Coordinates of C-alpha atoms in Angstrom, one line a residue:
M8 CA 0.0 0.0 0.0
T9 CA 1.4 3.4 -1.0
G10 CA 0.2 6.8 0.1
I11 CA -2.4 7.4 2.8
G12 CA -3.6 4.4 4.7
G13 CA -7.4 4.0 4.6
G14 CA -8.4 4.1 8.2
E15 CA -5.7 6.1 9.8
V16 CA -7.1 9.2 11.5
G17 CA -3.8 11.0 11.5
A18 CA -3.4 10.5 7.7
R19 CA -6.9 11.9 7.0
T20 CA -6.3 14.9 9.3
A21 CA -3.0 15.5 7.5
R22 CA -4.6 15.5 4.1
S23 CA -7.4 17.9 5.3
R24 CA -4.7 20.3 6.6
A25 CA -2.8 20.0 3.4
L26 CA -6.0 21.0 1.4
A27 CA -6.4 24.0 3.7
V28 CA -2.8 25.1 2.9
L29 CA -3.6 24.7 -0.8
R30 CA -6.7 26.7 -0.4
V31 CA -4.6 29.6 0.8
R32 CA -2.6 29.4 -2.4
S33 CA -5.8 29.2 -4.5
R34 CA -7.2 32.3 -2.7
A35 CA -4.0 34.2 -3.4
L36 CA -4.3 33.3 -7.1
A37 CA -7.9 34.4 -7.1
V38 CA -7.0 37.8 -5.6
A39 CA -4.4 38.2 -8.3
L40 CA -6.8 37.4 -11.1
L41 CA -9.7 39.5 -9.7
P42 CA -8.6 42.8 -11.4
A43 CA -8.1 41.0 -14.7
A44 CA -11.6 39.4 -14.4
L45 CA -13.1 42.8 -13.7
A46 CA -11.3 44.3 -16.7
V47 CA -12.7 41.5 -18.9
I48 CA -16.2 42.2 -17.7
L49 CA -15.9 45.9 -18.4
F50 CA -14.5 45.4 -21.9
V51 CA -17.2 42.8 -22.7
G52 CA -19.9 45.2 -21.5
G53 CA -18.5 48.0 -23.7
S54 CA -18.3 45.8 -26.8
T55 CA -21.9 44.7 -26.3
G56 CA -23.2 48.2 -25.7
H57 CA -24.3 47.6 -22.1
L58 CA -21.7 50.0 -20.6
P59 CA -21.5 53.0 -22.9
G60 CA -20.1 56.5 -22.2
R61 CA -16.7 58.1 -21.6
G62 CA -16.7 57.3 -17.9
W63 CA -17.0 53.6 -18.6
D64 CA -14.2 53.9 -21.1
L65 CA -11.9 55.5 -18.5
A66 CA -12.9 52.9 -16.0
R67 CA -12.1 50.1 -18.4
W68 CA -8.6 51.3 -19.2
A69 CA -7.8 52.1 -15.5
V70 CA -8.9 48.7 -14.4
A71 CA -7.0 47.1 -17.3
A72 CA -3.8 49.0 -16.2
V73 CA -4.3 47.8 -12.6
A74 CA -4.9 44.3 -13.8
V75 CA -1.7 44.3 -15.8
V76 CA 0.4 45.6 -12.9
V77 CA -1.2 43.1 -10.5
L78 CA -0.6 40.2 -12.9
L79 CA 3.0 41.2 -13.4
L80 CA 3.5 41.3 -9.6
A81 CA 1.8 38.0 -9.2
V82 CA 4.0 36.4 -11.9
G83 CA 7.1 37.9 -10.2
V84 CA 6.1 36.5 -6.8
G85 CA 5.2 33.2 -8.3
L86 CA 8.6 33.0 -10.1
V87 CA 10.5 33.8 -7.0
V88 CA 8.6 31.3 -4.9
A89 CA 9.1 28.6 -7.6
R90 CA 12.7 29.3 -8.2
A91 CA 13.9 30.0 -4.7
R92 CA 16.1 27.3 -3.3
P93 CA 14.7 25.7 -0.1
A94 CA 17.1 25.2 2.7
V95 CA 18.7 21.8 2.9
S96 CA 20.3 20.4 6.0
P97 CA 24.1 19.8 5.5
T98 CA 24.6 16.1 5.4
V99 CA 27.0 13.4 4.2
P100 CA 25.4 11.5 1.3
I101 CA 25.6 7.7 1.5
P102 CA 25.5 6.1 -2.0
E103 CA 23.9 2.7 -2.2
E104 CA 27.2 1.0 -3.3
S105 CA 28.9 2.2 -0.1
A106 CA 26.2 0.8 2.2
P107 CA 24.1 -1.9 0.5
D108 CA 23.2 -3.6 3.8
L109 CA 21.9 -0.3 5.2
Y110 CA 19.8 0.3 2.1
R111 CA 18.5 -3.3 2.3
L112 CA 17.6 -2.8 6.0
V113 CA 15.7 0.4 5.2
R114 CA 13.8 -1.1 2.2
D115 CA 12.8 -4.2 4.2
L116 CA 11.6 -1.9 7.0
A117 CA 9.6 0.1 4.4
A118 CA 8.1 -3.1 3.0
R119 CA 7.0 -4.2 6.5
L120 CA 5.4 -0.8 7.1
E121 CA 3.8 -0.9 3.6
V122 CA 5.2 2.5 2.6
P123 CA 7.5 3.7 -0.2
A124 CA 11.2 3.3 0.6
P125 CA 13.2 6.6 0.9
S126 CA 14.9 7.7 -2.3
A127 CA 18.3 8.0 -0.6
I128 CA 20.1 8.0 2.7
A129 CA 22.4 10.6 4.2
L130 CA 24.1 11.1 7.6
T131 CA 24.1 14.1 9.8
P132 CA 26.5 14.8 12.8
D133 CA 23.6 15.0 15.3
C134 CA 21.5 12.6 17.4
D135 CA 18.3 12.9 15.3
S136 CA 16.7 11.3 12.2
W137 CA 14.2 12.7 9.8
L138 CA 12.9 12.7 6.3
E139 CA 13.9 15.6 3.9
D140 CA 12.4 16.5 0.6
R141 CA 15.0 17.3 -2.0
T142 CA 13.0 17.2 -5.2
H143 CA 13.5 20.9 -5.9
P144 CA 15.3 21.4 -9.2
S145 CA 18.2 23.2 -7.5
H146 CA 18.8 20.0 -5.4
G147 CA 18.9 17.7 -8.3
P148 CA 22.0 16.3 -10.0
V149 CA 24.0 18.6 -12.4
P150 CA 23.4 17.7 -16.0
G151 CA 26.3 15.6 -17.4
K152 CA 27.2 12.0 -16.9
D153 CA 26.5 9.7 -14.1
R154 CA 28.8 7.2 -12.5
S155 CA 28.3 4.6 -15.3
G156 CA 29.2 7.2 -17.9
E157 CA 25.7 7.5 -19.4
P158 CA 24.5 11.0 -20.2
K159 CA 22.1 12.5 -17.7
A160 CA 18.8 14.1 -18.6
P161 CA 18.7 17.9 -18.4
R162 CA 17.8 19.3 -15.1
R163 CA 14.5 20.8 -16.4
A164 CA 13.5 17.5 -17.8
V165 CA 14.3 15.8 -14.5
S166 CA 12.3 18.3 -12.5
L167 CA 9.3 18.0 -14.8
R168 CA 9.4 14.3 -14.5
A169 CA 9.7 14.5 -10.7
R170 CA 6.7 16.8 -10.5
R171 CA 4.6 14.2 -12.5
T172 CA 5.6 11.4 -10.1
V173 CA 6.1 12.4 -6.5
Q174 CA 9.4 11.1 -5.3
A175 CA 10.0 9.7 -1.8
P176 CA 12.1 11.9 0.5
V177 CA 15.7 11.4 1.7
L178 CA 16.2 9.6 5.0
V179 CA 18.7 11.5 7.2
I180 CA 20.2 9.5 10.0
G181 CA 22.2 10.8 12.9
S182 CA 25.7 9.4 12.5
P183 CA 26.2 8.7 16.3
F184 CA 23.3 6.2 16.1
L185 CA 25.1 4.0 13.6
W186 CA 28.1 3.6 15.9
W187 CA 26.4 3.3 19.2
M188 CA 23.2 1.4 18.4
R189 CA 22.9 -2.2 17.5
V190 CA 21.3 -3.2 14.2
G191 CA 18.0 -4.1 15.8
E192 CA 17.9 -0.9 17.8
L193 CA 18.6 1.2 14.7
R194 CA 15.7 -0.5 12.9
A195 CA 13.4 0.2 15.8
V196 CA 14.4 3.9 16.0
L197 CA 14.0 4.4 12.2
A198 CA 10.6 2.7 12.0
P199 CA 8.5 5.8 12.8
V200 CA 10.7 7.9 10.6
V201 CA 10.5 5.6 7.5
A202 CA 6.7 5.3 8.1
G203 CA 6.5 9.0 7.3
T204 CA 7.2 8.3 3.6
G205 CA 3.6 7.1 3.2
P206 CA 2.0 10.6 3.8
S207 CA 5.0 12.3 2.2
V208 CA 4.2 10.9 -1.3
Q209 CA 0.5 11.7 -1.0
P210 CA 0.0 14.3 -3.8
D211 CA -1.9 16.9 -1.7
I212 CA 0.5 16.7 1.2
A213 CA 3.5 16.9 -1.1
A214 CA 2.1 19.9 -2.9
A215 CA 1.3 21.7 0.4
R216 CA 4.9 21.1 1.7
R217 CA 6.3 22.3 -1.6
F218 CA 4.3 25.5 -1.4
V219 CA 5.3 26.2 2.2
R220 CA 9.0 25.5 1.5
G221 CA 8.9 27.8 -1.5
L222 CA 7.4 30.6 0.6
D223 CA 10.1 30.1 3.3
A224 CA 12.8 30.2 0.7
A225 CA 11.3 33.3 -0.9
V226 CA 11.4 35.1 2.5
A227 CA 15.1 34.4 2.6
V228 CA 15.6 35.7 -0.9
A229 CA 13.6 38.9 0.0
S230 CA 15.7 39.4 3.1
A231 CA 19.1 39.1 1.5
P232 CA 21.3 42.2 2.1
G233 CA 23.4 44.1 -0.3
R234 CA 20.8 45.4 -2.7
R235 CA 20.5 48.9 -4.0
L236 CA 17.5 51.1 -3.1
P237 CA 15.2 50.4 -6.1
L238 CA 15.6 46.7 -5.9
R239 CA 15.4 46.9 -2.1
A240 CA 11.9 48.4 -2.3
V241 CA 10.8 45.7 -4.8
Y242 CA 12.1 42.9 -2.6
A243 CA 10.5 44.5 0.5
G244 CA 7.1 44.3 -1.2
L245 CA 7.8 40.8 -2.2
G246 CA 8.7 39.9 1.4
W247 CA 5.5 41.5 2.6
V248 CA 3.4 39.4 0.3
V249 CA 5.2 36.2 1.0
R250 CA 5.0 36.7 4.8
L251 CA 1.3 37.4 4.5
L252 CA 0.9 34.1 2.7
L253 CA 3.0 32.3 5.4
R254 CA 0.9 33.7 8.2
G255 CA -2.2 32.5 6.4
C256 CA -1.1 28.9 6.2
R257 CA 1.2 28.6 9.2
E258 CA -1.4 27.0 11.5
H259 CA -2.6 24.6 8.9
A260 CA 1.0 23.6 7.9
A261 CA 1.9 22.9 11.6
G262 CA -1.2 20.9 12.0
M263 CA -0.4 18.9 8.9
E264 CA 3.1 18.0 10.2
R265 CA 1.7 17.0 13.5
A266 CA -0.9 14.8 11.9
V267 CA 1.8 13.2 9.6
A268 CA 3.9 12.4 12.7
A269 CA 0.9 10.9 14.4
A270 CA 0.1 8.7 11.4
A271 CA 3.7 7.6 11.1
A272 CA 3.9 6.7 14.8
E273 CA 0.6 4.7 14.5
R274 CA 1.8 2.8 11.5
A275 CA 5.3 2.1 13.1
Q276 CA 3.7 0.2 16.1
V277 CA 3.6 -3.0 14.0
V278 CA 7.4 -3.1 13.9
D279 CA 9.6 -4.0 16.9
Y280 CA 7.4 -2.0 19.3
G281 CA 9.0 -3.6 22.4
L282 CA 12.5 -2.9 21.2
R283 CA 11.6 0.7 20.4
I284 CA 11.2 1.4 24.1
V285 CA 14.7 0.1 24.8
A286 CA 16.1 1.9 21.8
Q287 CA 14.7 5.2 22.9
E288 CA 16.8 4.9 26.0
Q289 CA 19.8 4.5 23.8
V290 CA 18.8 7.7 21.9
G291 CA 19.0 9.7 25.1
L292 CA 22.2 8.2 26.1
A293 CA 23.8 8.8 22.7
Y294 CA 22.7 12.4 22.8
A295 CA 24.3 13.0 26.2
G296 CA 27.5 11.3 25.1
W297 CA 27.6 13.2 21.8
D298 CA 27.1 16.5 23.4
R299 CA 29.8 15.8 26.0
L300 CA 32.2 14.7 23.4
L301 CA 31.7 17.8 21.2
T302 CA 31.9 20.3 24.0
R303 CA 34.7 18.8 26.1
V304 CA 36.8 16.9 23.6
A305 CA 36.3 18.2 20.1
L306 CA 36.0 21.9 20.8
P307 CA 39.5 22.3 22.3
A308 CA 40.9 20.6 19.2
W309 CA 38.9 22.8 16.8
R310 CA 40.2 25.9 18.5
M311 CA 43.8 24.5 17.9
G312 CA 43.1 24.1 14.2
R313 CA 42.8 20.3 14.4
W314 CA 39.6 18.3 13.9
P315 CA 39.2 14.8 15.4
S316 CA 38.6 12.5 12.4
R317 CA 36.8 9.7 14.4
L318 CA 34.1 11.5 16.4
D319 CA 31.5 8.7 16.0
A320 CA 34.0 6.1 17.2
G321 CA 34.8 8.5 20.1
V322 CA 31.2 8.6 21.2
V323 CA 31.3 4.9 21.7
A324 CA 34.4 5.2 23.8
A325 CA 32.8 8.1 25.8
L326 CA 29.6 6.1 26.5
T327 CA 31.7 3.0 27.4
E328 CA 33.6 5.1 29.9
L329 CA 30.3 6.4 31.2
S330 CA 29.0 2.8 31.7
R331 CA 32.2 2.0 33.6
R332 CA 31.8 4.9 36.0
D333 CA 28.0 4.8 36.5
R334 CA 26.7 1.7 38.2
L335 CA 23.3 2.4 36.6
A336 CA 24.8 1.9 33.2
E337 CA 26.4 -1.5 33.9
G338 CA 24.1 -3.3 31.4
F339 CA 25.3 -1.1 28.5
T340 CA 28.7 -2.8 28.3
S341 CA 27.1 -6.1 27.4
R342 CA 25.6 -4.5 24.3
L343 CA 29.1 -4.0 22.8
G344 CA 29.2 -7.7 22.0
E345 CA 26.3 -7.4 19.6
R346 CA 26.7 -6.2 16.0
P347 CA 26.9 -2.4 15.7
A348 CA 24.9 -0.7 13.1
C349 CA 28.1 0.8 11.6
D350 CA 28.8 -2.6 10.2
L351 CA 26.1 -1.9 7.6
L352 CA 28.6 0.5 6.0
E353 CA 31.3 -0.7 3.6
E354 CA 33.9 1.8 4.8
P355 CA 32.8 3.1 8.2
G356 CA 36.2 4.9 8.7
S357 CA 35.8 7.2 5.7
V358 CA 32.2 7.9 6.6
D359 CA 33.1 8.8 10.1
E360 CA 35.8 11.1 8.8
A361 CA 33.4 12.9 6.5
A362 CA 30.8 13.3 9.3
S363 CA 33.5 14.5 11.7
L364 CA 34.6 17.2 9.2
L365 CA 31.0 18.3 8.7
A366 CA 30.5 18.5 12.5
A367 CA 33.6 20.8 12.7
R368 CA 32.2 23.0 10.0
L369 CA 28.8 23.2 11.5
F370 CA 29.7 23.8 15.2
H371 CA 33.0 25.7 14.7
G372 CA 33.0 27.2 11.2
G373 CA 36.1 25.5 9.9
P374 CA 36.9 25.3 6.2
A375 CA 35.5 22.5 4.0
E376 CA 38.9 21.0 3.2
R377 CA 42.0 20.1 5.2
G378 CA 45.1 22.3 5.1
P379 CA 48.2 23.3 7.1
D380 CA 46.1 25.2 9.6
W381 CA 43.1 22.8 9.6
S382 CA 44.2 19.1 9.7
P383 CA 42.7 15.9 11.1
V384 CA 44.0 14.4 14.3
D385 CA 43.7 10.8 15.4
W386 CA 42.6 9.9 19.0
R387 CA 46.0 8.4 19.7
E388 CA 47.7 11.7 18.8
Y389 CA 45.2 13.8 20.6
P390 CA 47.1 14.1 23.9
D391 CA 50.3 15.3 22.3
E392 CA 48.9 17.2 19.3
V393 CA 46.0 18.9 21.1
V394 CA 46.3 18.7 24.9
D395 CA 50.0 19.5 25.2
R396 CA 49.8 22.3 22.6
K397 CA 46.7 23.8 24.1
W398 CA 48.3 24.0 27.6
R399 CA 51.5 25.5 26.4
T400 CA 49.8 28.0 24.1
D401 CA 47.6 29.1 27.0
A402 CA 50.6 29.3 29.3
A403 CA 52.5 31.4 26.8
R404 CA 49.5 33.7 26.4
L405 CA 49.3 34.2 30.1
Q406 CA 53.0 35.0 30.3
R407 CA 52.7 37.6 27.6
V408 CA 49.9 39.3 29.5
L409 CA 52.0 39.2 32.7
D410 CA 54.9 40.8 30.8
A411 CA 52.6 43.5 29.4
L412 CA 51.3 44.3 32.9
G413 CA 54.8 44.5 34.2
I414 CA 54.3 41.7 36.7
R415 CA 57.6 40.4 38.2
R416 CA 58.4 38.0 41.0
A417 CA 59.1 39.6 44.4
S418 CA 61.6 36.9 45.4
G419 CA 63.7 37.6 42.3
S420 CA 65.1 34.1 42.0
A421 CA 67.6 33.3 39.3
A422 CA 65.2 30.8 37.7
E423 CA 63.0 33.5 36.5
A424 CA 65.8 34.9 34.3
H425 CA 66.0 31.6 32.4
G426 CA 62.3 31.1 31.7
P427 CA 58.8 31.6 33.1
T428 CA 57.8 29.8 36.3
L429 CA 54.5 28.9 38.0
A430 CA 55.6 30.8 41.1
R431 CA 55.1 34.1 39.1
I432 CA 51.4 33.8 38.6
L433 CA 50.9 32.1 41.9
E434 CA 52.5 34.9 43.9
H435 CA 50.7 37.6 41.8
L436 CA 47.2 36.2 42.3
S437 CA 47.8 35.4 46.0
A438 CA 49.3 38.8 46.9
P439 CA 47.2 41.3 48.9
S440 CA 45.7 44.4 47.4
S441 CA 47.8 47.0 45.6
G442 CA 48.3 49.2 48.7
A443 CA 49.5 46.4 50.9
S444 CA 51.7 44.9 48.2
G445 CA 53.4 48.2 47.7
A446 CA 54.3 48.5 51.3
S447 CA 55.5 45.0 51.7
G448 CA 57.6 44.9 48.5
A449 CA 61.2 45.7 48.3
S450 CA 61.9 49.4 47.7
G451 CA 64.3 50.7 45.1
P452 CA 66.7 53.6 45.4
G453 CA 63.9 56.1 44.9
G454 CA 61.7 54.6 47.5
S455 CA 59.3 53.1 45.0
P456 CA 58.5 49.4 45.0
A457 CA 60.9 47.5 42.7
G458 CA 59.9 44.1 41.4
T459 CA 56.7 44.0 43.4
P460 CA 54.0 41.7 42.1
G461 CA 51.3 43.8 40.5
S462 CA 53.4 47.0 40.5
A463 CA 53.0 49.4 37.6
P464 CA 55.5 48.9 34.7
S465 CA 58.1 51.4 33.9
D466 CA 56.6 52.1 30.5
P467 CA 53.1 53.6 30.9
S468 CA 52.1 52.8 27.3
R469 CA 53.0 49.2 27.8
A470 CA 50.9 48.9 30.9
K471 CA 48.0 50.5 29.1
T472 CA 48.0 48.0 26.3
P473 CA 45.8 45.2 27.7
G474 CA 43.2 47.3 29.4
A475 CA 43.0 49.9 26.7
E476 CA 42.4 47.4 23.9
T477 CA 39.9 45.3 25.8
S478 CA 36.7 46.8 24.6
G479 CA 37.5 47.0 20.9
A480 CA 39.5 43.8 20.8
E481 CA 36.9 41.8 22.6
T482 CA 34.3 43.0 20.1
S483 CA 36.5 42.1 17.2
G484 CA 37.3 38.7 18.6
A485 CA 33.6 38.0 19.2
E486 CA 32.8 39.0 15.6
D487 CA 35.5 36.6 14.3
G488 CA 33.7 33.8 16.2
L489 CA 36.7 31.5 16.4
V490 CA 37.3 31.8 20.1
A491 CA 34.5 32.2 22.5
P492 CA 34.6 35.8 23.8
V493 CA 34.4 36.7 27.4
A494 CA 30.8 37.2 28.7
P495 CA 30.4 40.6 30.4
D496 CA 28.9 39.2 33.6
E497 CA 30.0 40.7 36.9
D498 CA 28.8 37.7 38.9
T499 CA 31.1 35.3 37.0
G500 CA 34.2 37.4 36.9
P501 CA 37.3 37.0 39.2
C502 CA 36.8 38.2 42.8
T503 CA 40.2 40.0 42.9
E504 CA 41.3 43.2 41.2
R505 CA 44.4 41.5 39.9
G506 CA 42.4 38.7 38.4
A507 CA 40.2 41.2 36.6
A508 CA 43.3 42.9 35.1
L509 CA 44.5 39.5 33.9
V510 CA 41.1 38.8 32.3
A511 CA 41.2 42.1 30.4
G512 CA 44.7 41.4 29.1
L513 CA 43.8 37.8 28.1
S514 CA 40.7 39.0 26.3
A515 CA 42.7 41.6 24.3
E516 CA 45.4 39.0 23.5
L517 CA 42.8 36.5 22.3
A518 CA 41.3 39.1 20.1
R519 CA 44.6 40.1 18.6
E520 CA 45.3 36.4 17.8
E521 CA 42.0 36.0 16.1
R522 CA 42.5 39.1 13.9
A523 CA 45.8 37.6 12.8
A524 CA 44.4 34.1 12.2
P525 CA 44.4 32.8 8.6
A526 CA 41.5 34.0 6.5
T527 CA 40.7 30.5 5.4
R528 CA 39.1 29.8 8.7
T529 CA 35.5 30.9 8.2
G530 CA 33.5 32.6 10.9
P531 CA 29.8 33.0 11.5
L532 CA 29.7 36.5 9.9
S533 CA 31.1 35.3 6.6
A534 CA 29.9 37.2 3.6
A535 CA 28.9 34.0 1.8
P536 CA 25.3 32.9 1.9
A537 CA 24.3 31.0 5.0
W538 CA 23.4 27.8 3.2
D539 CA 26.1 28.0 0.5
E540 CA 27.8 24.7 -0.2
G541 CA 31.2 26.3 0.6
A542 CA 30.3 28.1 3.8
L543 CA 28.1 26.5 6.3
P544 CA 26.3 28.2 9.2
L545 CA 27.8 28.2 12.7
F546 CA 26.0 26.7 15.6
P547 CA 28.0 27.5 18.7
L548 CA 28.3 24.7 21.2
E549 CA 28.8 26.8 24.3
P550 CA 28.0 30.3 25.5
P551 CA 30.9 32.8 25.7
R552 CA 33.4 31.9 28.4
T553 CA 33.2 34.1 31.5
G554 CA 36.1 36.0 32.8
R555 CA 36.5 33.5 35.6
E556 CA 36.5 30.6 33.3
L557 CA 39.0 32.2 31.0
L558 CA 41.5 32.9 33.8
V559 CA 40.9 29.4 35.4
D560 CA 41.7 27.8 32.0
H561 CA 45.0 29.7 31.7
V562 CA 46.1 29.2 35.3
T563 CA 45.3 25.5 34.9
A564 CA 47.4 25.4 31.8
M565 CA 50.4 26.9 33.7
V566 CA 50.0 24.2 36.4
C567 CA 49.8 21.4 33.9
C568 CA 52.9 22.7 32.0
A569 CA 54.8 22.8 35.3
A570 CA 53.7 19.3 36.2
M571 CA 54.8 18.0 32.8
D572 CA 58.2 19.7 32.9
T573 CA 59.1 19.3 36.6
A574 CA 57.2 16.2 37.8
G575 CA 57.1 13.9 34.8
A576 CA 53.3 14.2 34.3
T577 CA 51.8 13.5 30.9
P578 CA 48.9 14.9 28.9
G579 CA 45.9 12.6 28.5
L580 CA 42.4 12.4 27.2
D581 CA 39.3 11.8 29.3
W582 CA 36.4 10.9 27.1
L583 CA 33.9 12.7 29.2
D584 CA 35.9 15.6 30.5
G585 CA 38.4 16.3 27.7
P586 CA 42.0 17.2 28.3
A587 CA 43.4 15.6 31.5
L588 CA 46.6 15.7 33.4
L589 CA 48.0 12.3 34.3
I590 CA 50.3 12.0 37.3
N591 CA 51.8 8.5 37.7
G592 CA 49.3 7.3 35.1
E593 CA 46.3 8.5 37.1
K594 CA 44.1 11.5 36.3
A595 CA 44.5 14.5 38.6
A596 CA 40.8 15.0 39.3
D597 CA 41.3 17.3 42.4
L598 CA 43.1 20.2 40.6
A599 CA 40.1 22.3 39.5
P600 CA 38.7 23.4 43.0
R601 CA 42.2 24.4 44.1
V602 CA 42.8 26.6 41.0
L603 CA 39.3 28.1 41.5
A604 CA 40.1 29.0 45.1
L605 CA 43.2 30.9 43.9
V606 CA 41.4 32.8 41.2
E607 CA 38.2 33.6 43.2
N608 CA 39.6 34.2 46.6
G609 CA 43.3 34.7 46.1
D610 CA 43.9 31.7 48.4
P611 CA 47.1 29.8 47.3
G612 CA 47.0 27.4 50.2
P613 CA 45.1 24.4 48.7
L614 CA 46.9 24.7 45.3
R615 CA 50.4 25.1 46.9
T616 CA 49.8 22.0 49.1
W617 CA 48.6 20.0 46.1
L618 CA 51.7 21.0 44.1
I619 CA 54.1 20.0 46.9
D620 CA 52.3 16.7 47.4
S621 CA 52.5 16.0 43.7
G622 CA 56.2 16.9 43.5
I623 CA 55.8 19.9 41.2
R624 CA 58.5 22.6 41.5
L625 CA 57.1 26.1 41.4
E626 CA 60.5 27.8 40.9
K627 CA 61.6 25.7 37.9
P628 CA 61.2 27.2 34.5
I629 CA 58.6 25.7 32.1
R630 CA 58.6 25.3 28.4
L631 CA 56.1 27.3 26.4
A632 CA 54.7 27.0 22.9

């Protein structure tokens, strides 16, 4: 059975809502034809002698002129709606030859549900699955030759053929599902999605969806910036008409989609209903692991110009680690002995790499191709290529800010002359306020403090650099969108004056680095269209870092560098928490609260005790990036 099932209430409701949407289109067409119909009546009345006189002649030509203008406007709106390219979700296409088992599973599922099989399959780096209509001419194949070498039909012929026979939509599957779920669980999760192809190929529902998508795309065309004044006025009128039509069919379109979902859920109950309940638990677990992997593990690598090439395999490792830590998840480890759904792919490694690159483009705005400043990184190389570099880069940035502020060690040990030390930042943040520090510091020949932590530098312009450039540089860095700017929240900033000065300097330094970054790294404000194939939109994973978080990250980086250079610690990767410091092969999990006490309260006691217990030397110089 294809199309709408006979007795399904949801399917009947969806069709009635689709007809309501199409009635909005018919009314708009009737309004556009009304002046022309009135002009025809007036001319017919004049030719038959029923409407004689000069006044009727003027009315006839006036109405005819209005009719011509309205028809031209209607034709223009119709052309824009028909030719506007609907938005398409960025995905990784999966040809049938690269996943024959996956296509076979989906077709068998569609046969059991008695609905048409999806026309193609694609993957998205997200924990969701849906059907997407890609029958618009702009989404079709480019005229030329196909894989077999046979010439393709012209795009217009393909589109006309597609309109005569409604095509099934494309099935978009979340890539984490393929790696975490078992084959049976994936079938159960996809059942209600595939069941939606039945209503999707119903002619009335397909026409209503095509009309709504065209209106939505026309709004984007009318809102595009960069036009001159005459065209801007024309497109403003176009946008007003299209938005009016959208408001008229919004409620009916939403009701149609809800009814389609209800009909699909009702039909899917005949397939693996009991397993679907268990599979839904895995959906929530996969979503949590995927979100944690992106924000804690992938994001630091993206900021370093590296993108992990096996994100989907990483989510399996992250969820396995979660099952090891959480006693409530003990049963999940037994699932790993079953066949994973990624075995349905011929080359899961290459598919994972493509999905990982797409995730980096979507959530960070990286370029579409690898390069010297944007290269993949394997999980085995992650500690050395990402964690170590990140810590040393942050530590070097903090040292530059300390130099710009003129911060020097009060003790004046010889080690400081050979390289930066952890004691420098520790003494600066733990010192008392500026007045007390000036009194307690050593005085120079002129009676002024010399070498006092937090004292003013000898060059006033040098001291002014971080603070003076904070506002403008922070704004520029936020616009670049490559490093999360500092959120201007007083409640989340450092609790000490010296910490606030360091935050201002770090913000300015980050902004300067972003302005000097290669132009190939695209940001969210790129001049390219939002859905252009070469520049994808940016969906930030995290809100801007607060001043406290920024300073904590940099102080932690200094501590980790000192631990690696003086105590033999090594960088590591925690699948749930990201970069980790390993001391004697074990993760240093108690470092964060001690650094927070130093940043917030200026209390070095807990951190100093931890450093001594771990064998970390404060006065030894460390190696920076």
